[in-house]
């Protein structure tokens, strides 16, 4: 098995294996499994946080919060785009989930940019999506 970090992101099998673990951990709503794929010094940009968080504990807390707020959430992969000269991957996805305690569905597209260190762990995670659109769906005011 090739470790993604050993070959930048040119080994598509290694890219797909890592992204499969990433997707599985998120869709299991397993905060510990997601955190285990991240480095202790993780730099995490997430629109819902309205800023940058640091470390494994930040992502662990965010996954747990997502599971509380959207108990049935899932991410469906749309595409994976690998950087050929350094260890970075962009994962495009579609989110869907029901707001806890309601029947309100939230659906939106986003992209994760994952920068991996030589240890094969995510050291920088930049998540991109339209948070204002998501907030309108959560409040039930999307499309108004």
PDB file of C-alpha atoms in Angstrom:
ATOM      1  CA  UNK A   1       0.000   0.000   0.000  1.00  0.00           C
ATOM      2  CA  UNK A   2       1.272   3.432  -0.919  1.00  0.00           C
ATOM      3  CA  UNK A   3       0.882   6.142   1.686  1.00  0.00           C
ATOM      4  CA  UNK A   4      -0.574   9.214   0.017  1.00  0.00           C
ATOM      5  CA  UNK A   5       2.053  11.449   1.580  1.00  0.00           C
ATOM      6  CA  UNK A   6       4.882   9.493  -0.055  1.00  0.00           C
ATOM      7  CA  UNK A   7       3.912  10.362  -3.608  1.00  0.00           C
ATOM      8  CA  UNK A   8       2.184  13.723  -3.477  1.00  0.00           C
ATOM      9  CA  UNK A   9      -1.222  12.886  -4.847  1.00  0.00           C
ATOM     10  CA  UNK A  10      -0.147  11.140  -8.038  1.00  0.00           C
ATOM     11  CA  UNK A  11      -1.110   7.627  -6.902  1.00  0.00           C
ATOM     12  CA  UNK A  12      -4.845   7.586  -7.603  1.00  0.00           C
ATOM     13  CA  UNK A  13      -5.290   4.395  -5.570  1.00  0.00           C
ATOM     14  CA  UNK A  14      -3.778   6.026  -2.499  1.00  0.00           C
ATOM     15  CA  UNK A  15      -5.904   9.146  -3.060  1.00  0.00           C
ATOM     16  CA  UNK A  16      -9.082   7.084  -3.372  1.00  0.00           C
ATOM     17  CA  UNK A  17      -8.195   5.002  -0.294  1.00  0.00           C
ATOM     18  CA  UNK A  18      -7.608   8.073   1.865  1.00  0.00           C
ATOM     19  CA  UNK A  19     -10.722   9.851   0.588  1.00  0.00           C
ATOM     20  CA  UNK A  20     -12.742   6.686   1.217  1.00  0.00           C
ATOM     21  CA  UNK A  21     -11.605   6.673   4.852  1.00  0.00           C
ATOM     22  CA  UNK A  22     -12.412  10.391   5.120  1.00  0.00           C
ATOM     23  CA  UNK A  23     -15.929   9.918   3.708  1.00  0.00           C
ATOM     24  CA  UNK A  24     -16.603   6.808   5.809  1.00  0.00           C
ATOM     25  CA  UNK A  25     -15.551   8.547   9.054  1.00  0.00           C
ATOM     26  CA  UNK A  26     -17.734  11.596   8.344  1.00  0.00           C
ATOM     27  CA  UNK A  27     -20.759   9.554   7.252  1.00  0.00           C
ATOM     28  CA  UNK A  28     -20.457   7.366  10.354  1.00  0.00           C
ATOM     29  CA  UNK A  29     -20.566  10.637  12.321  1.00  0.00           C
ATOM     30  CA  UNK A  30     -17.491   9.280  14.079  1.00  0.00           C
ATOM     31  CA  UNK A  31     -15.727  12.310  15.558  1.00  0.00           C
ATOM     32  CA  UNK A  32     -12.785  10.213  16.776  1.00  0.00           C
ATOM     33  CA  UNK A  33     -12.256   8.601  13.354  1.00  0.00           C
ATOM     34  CA  UNK A  34     -12.283  11.973  11.579  1.00  0.00           C
ATOM     35  CA  UNK A  35      -9.869  13.404  14.160  1.00  0.00           C
ATOM     36  CA  UNK A  36      -7.581  10.372  13.771  1.00  0.00           C
ATOM     37  CA  UNK A  37      -7.084  11.300  10.102  1.00  0.00           C
ATOM     38  CA  UNK A  38      -5.891  14.771  11.157  1.00  0.00           C
ATOM     39  CA  UNK A  39      -2.597  15.939  12.621  1.00  0.00           C
ATOM     40  CA  UNK A  40      -2.308  17.393  16.118  1.00  0.00           C
ATOM     41  CA  UNK A  41      -1.335  20.731  14.529  1.00  0.00           C
ATOM     42  CA  UNK A  42      -4.352  20.800  12.176  1.00  0.00           C
ATOM     43  CA  UNK A  43      -5.348  24.212  10.813  1.00  0.00           C
ATOM     44  CA  UNK A  44      -9.081  24.022  10.096  1.00  0.00           C
ATOM     45  CA  UNK A  45     -11.074  26.640   8.190  1.00  0.00           C
ATOM     46  CA  UNK A  46     -14.814  26.015   8.366  1.00  0.00           C
ATOM     47  CA  UNK A  47     -17.461  28.577   7.320  1.00  0.00           C
ATOM     48  CA  UNK A  48     -19.802  27.563  10.167  1.00  0.00           C
ATOM     49  CA  UNK A  49     -17.066  28.388  12.675  1.00  0.00           C
ATOM     50  CA  UNK A  50     -16.600  31.827  11.100  1.00  0.00           C
ATOM     51  CA  UNK A  51     -12.856  31.495  11.448  1.00  0.00           C
ATOM     52  CA  UNK A  52      -9.915  29.178  11.794  1.00  0.00           C
ATOM     53  CA  UNK A  53      -9.712  26.441  14.405  1.00  0.00           C
ATOM     54  CA  UNK A  54      -6.622  24.498  15.410  1.00  0.00           C
ATOM     55  CA  UNK A  55      -5.910  20.930  16.422  1.00  0.00           C
ATOM     56  CA  UNK A  56      -7.632  17.573  16.430  1.00  0.00           C
ATOM     57  CA  UNK A  57      -9.966  18.531  19.248  1.00  0.00           C
ATOM     58  CA  UNK A  58     -11.492  21.320  17.114  1.00  0.00           C
ATOM     59  CA  UNK A  59     -12.494  18.931  14.349  1.00  0.00           C
ATOM     60  CA  UNK A  60     -13.625  16.303  16.849  1.00  0.00           C
ATOM     61  CA  UNK A  61     -15.936  18.855  18.475  1.00  0.00           C
ATOM     62  CA  UNK A  62     -17.254  20.046  15.122  1.00  0.00           C
ATOM     63  CA  UNK A  63     -18.146  16.521  13.929  1.00  0.00           C
ATOM     64  CA  UNK A  64     -19.935  15.846  17.236  1.00  0.00           C
ATOM     65  CA  UNK A  65     -21.834  19.139  16.911  1.00  0.00           C
ATOM     66  CA  UNK A  66     -22.828  18.280  13.333  1.00  0.00           C
ATOM     67  CA  UNK A  67     -24.170  14.913  14.538  1.00  0.00           C
ATOM     68  CA  UNK A  68     -26.236  16.655  17.228  1.00  0.00           C
ATOM     69  CA  UNK A  69     -27.594  19.280  14.819  1.00  0.00           C
ATOM     70  CA  UNK A  70     -28.172  16.922  11.855  1.00  0.00           C
ATOM     71  CA  UNK A  71     -28.492  13.387  13.295  1.00  0.00           C
ATOM     72  CA  UNK A  72     -28.932  11.788   9.858  1.00  0.00           C
ATOM     73  CA  UNK A  73     -26.417  13.848   7.892  1.00  0.00           C
ATOM     74  CA  UNK A  74     -24.451  12.375   5.021  1.00  0.00           C
ATOM     75  CA  UNK A  75     -21.922  13.494   2.486  1.00  0.00           C
ATOM     76  CA  UNK A  76     -22.109  12.113  -1.045  1.00  0.00           C
ATOM     77  CA  UNK A  77     -18.900  12.387  -3.059  1.00  0.00           C
ATOM     78  CA  UNK A  78     -19.124  14.364  -6.282  1.00  0.00           C
ATOM     79  CA  UNK A  79     -15.451  14.301  -7.296  1.00  0.00           C
ATOM     80  CA  UNK A  80     -11.864  14.077  -6.137  1.00  0.00           C
ATOM     81  CA  UNK A  81      -9.166  16.303  -7.570  1.00  0.00           C
ATOM     82  CA  UNK A  82      -5.544  15.551  -6.718  1.00  0.00           C
ATOM     83  CA  UNK A  83      -2.607  17.943  -6.786  1.00  0.00           C
ATOM     84  CA  UNK A  84       0.229  16.383  -8.762  1.00  0.00           C
ATOM     85  CA  UNK A  85       3.147  18.352  -7.342  1.00  0.00           C
ATOM     86  CA  UNK A  86       2.400  18.308  -3.621  1.00  0.00           C
ATOM     87  CA  UNK A  87       0.279  16.445  -1.084  1.00  0.00           C
ATOM     88  CA  UNK A  88      -3.120  18.070  -1.534  1.00  0.00           C
ATOM     89  CA  UNK A  89      -6.559  16.848  -2.561  1.00  0.00           C
ATOM     90  CA  UNK A  90      -9.853  18.627  -3.209  1.00  0.00           C
ATOM     91  CA  UNK A  91     -12.929  16.563  -2.437  1.00  0.00           C
ATOM     92  CA  UNK A  92     -16.230  17.840  -3.860  1.00  0.00           C
ATOM     93  CA  UNK A  93     -19.349  16.680  -2.023  1.00  0.00           C
ATOM     94  CA  UNK A  94     -23.082  17.094  -1.559  1.00  0.00           C
ATOM     95  CA  UNK A  95     -24.402  17.382   2.012  1.00  0.00           C
ATOM     96  CA  UNK A  96     -27.869  16.388   3.117  1.00  0.00           C
ATOM     97  CA  UNK A  97     -29.338  16.176   6.580  1.00  0.00           C
ATOM     98  CA  UNK A  98     -32.394  16.912   8.656  1.00  0.00           C
ATOM     99  CA  UNK A  99     -32.278  19.676  11.271  1.00  0.00           C
ATOM    100  CA  UNK A 100     -32.571  17.990  14.691  1.00  0.00           C
ATOM    101  CA  UNK A 101     -36.100  18.037  16.077  1.00  0.00           C
ATOM    102  CA  UNK A 102     -37.669  19.110  12.761  1.00  0.00           C
ATOM    103  CA  UNK A 103     -38.500  17.688   9.351  1.00  0.00           C
ATOM    104  CA  UNK A 104     -36.472  20.465   7.635  1.00  0.00           C
ATOM    105  CA  UNK A 105     -33.969  19.090   5.116  1.00  0.00           C
ATOM    106  CA  UNK A 106     -30.737  20.925   4.432  1.00  0.00           C
ATOM    107  CA  UNK A 107     -28.863  20.251   1.196  1.00  0.00           C
ATOM    108  CA  UNK A 108     -25.859  21.991  -0.299  1.00  0.00           C
ATOM    109  CA  UNK A 109     -22.613  21.498  -2.213  1.00  0.00           C
ATOM    110  CA  UNK A 110     -19.136  22.064  -0.823  1.00  0.00           C
ATOM    111  CA  UNK A 111     -15.462  21.343  -1.343  1.00  0.00           C
ATOM    112  CA  UNK A 112     -12.810  20.179   1.107  1.00  0.00           C
ATOM    113  CA  UNK A 113      -9.182  21.073   0.414  1.00  0.00           C
ATOM    114  CA  UNK A 114      -6.989  18.654   2.341  1.00  0.00           C
ATOM    115  CA  UNK A 115      -3.248  19.235   2.674  1.00  0.00           C
ATOM    116  CA  UNK A 116      -1.433  16.158   3.910  1.00  0.00           C
ATOM    117  CA  UNK A 117       1.865  16.015   5.733  1.00  0.00           C
ATOM    118  CA  UNK A 118       4.601  13.448   5.331  1.00  0.00           C
ATOM    119  CA  UNK A 119       2.845  11.445   8.058  1.00  0.00           C
ATOM    120  CA  UNK A 120      -0.185  10.959   5.779  1.00  0.00           C
ATOM    121  CA  UNK A 121      -2.450  13.027   8.058  1.00  0.00           C
ATOM    122  CA  UNK A 122      -4.421  16.169   7.233  1.00  0.00           C
ATOM    123  CA  UNK A 123      -2.477  19.222   8.431  1.00  0.00           C
ATOM    124  CA  UNK A 124      -4.624  21.874   6.761  1.00  0.00           C
ATOM    125  CA  UNK A 125      -8.321  21.500   6.035  1.00  0.00           C
ATOM    126  CA  UNK A 126     -10.179  24.239   4.239  1.00  0.00           C
ATOM    127  CA  UNK A 127     -13.889  23.660   3.792  1.00  0.00           C
ATOM    128  CA  UNK A 128     -15.739  25.815   1.266  1.00  0.00           C
ATOM    129  CA  UNK A 129     -19.492  26.284   0.921  1.00  0.00           C
ATOM    130  CA  UNK A 130     -22.109  29.052   1.099  1.00  0.00           C
ATOM    131  CA  UNK A 131     -22.834  29.224   4.833  1.00  0.00           C
ATOM    132  CA  UNK A 132     -25.482  31.953   4.444  1.00  0.00           C
ATOM    133  CA  UNK A 133     -27.431  29.598   2.146  1.00  0.00           C
ATOM    134  CA  UNK A 134     -27.104  26.822   4.739  1.00  0.00           C
ATOM    135  CA  UNK A 135     -28.274  29.127   7.548  1.00  0.00           C
ATOM    136  CA  UNK A 136     -31.370  30.111   5.531  1.00  0.00           C
ATOM    137  CA  UNK A 137     -32.227  26.424   5.058  1.00  0.00           C
ATOM    138  CA  UNK A 138     -31.744  25.719   8.772  1.00  0.00           C
ATOM    139  CA  UNK A 139     -34.089  28.593   9.634  1.00  0.00           C
ATOM    140  CA  UNK A 140     -36.562  27.494   6.957  1.00  0.00           C
ATOM    141  CA  UNK A 141     -36.219  30.722   4.995  1.00  0.00           C
ATOM    142  CA  UNK A 142     -34.318  29.427   1.923  1.00  0.00           C
ATOM    143  CA  UNK A 143     -35.784  30.700  -1.307  1.00  0.00           C
ATOM    144  CA  UNK A 144     -37.515  33.642   0.333  1.00  0.00           C
TER     145      UNK A 144
END
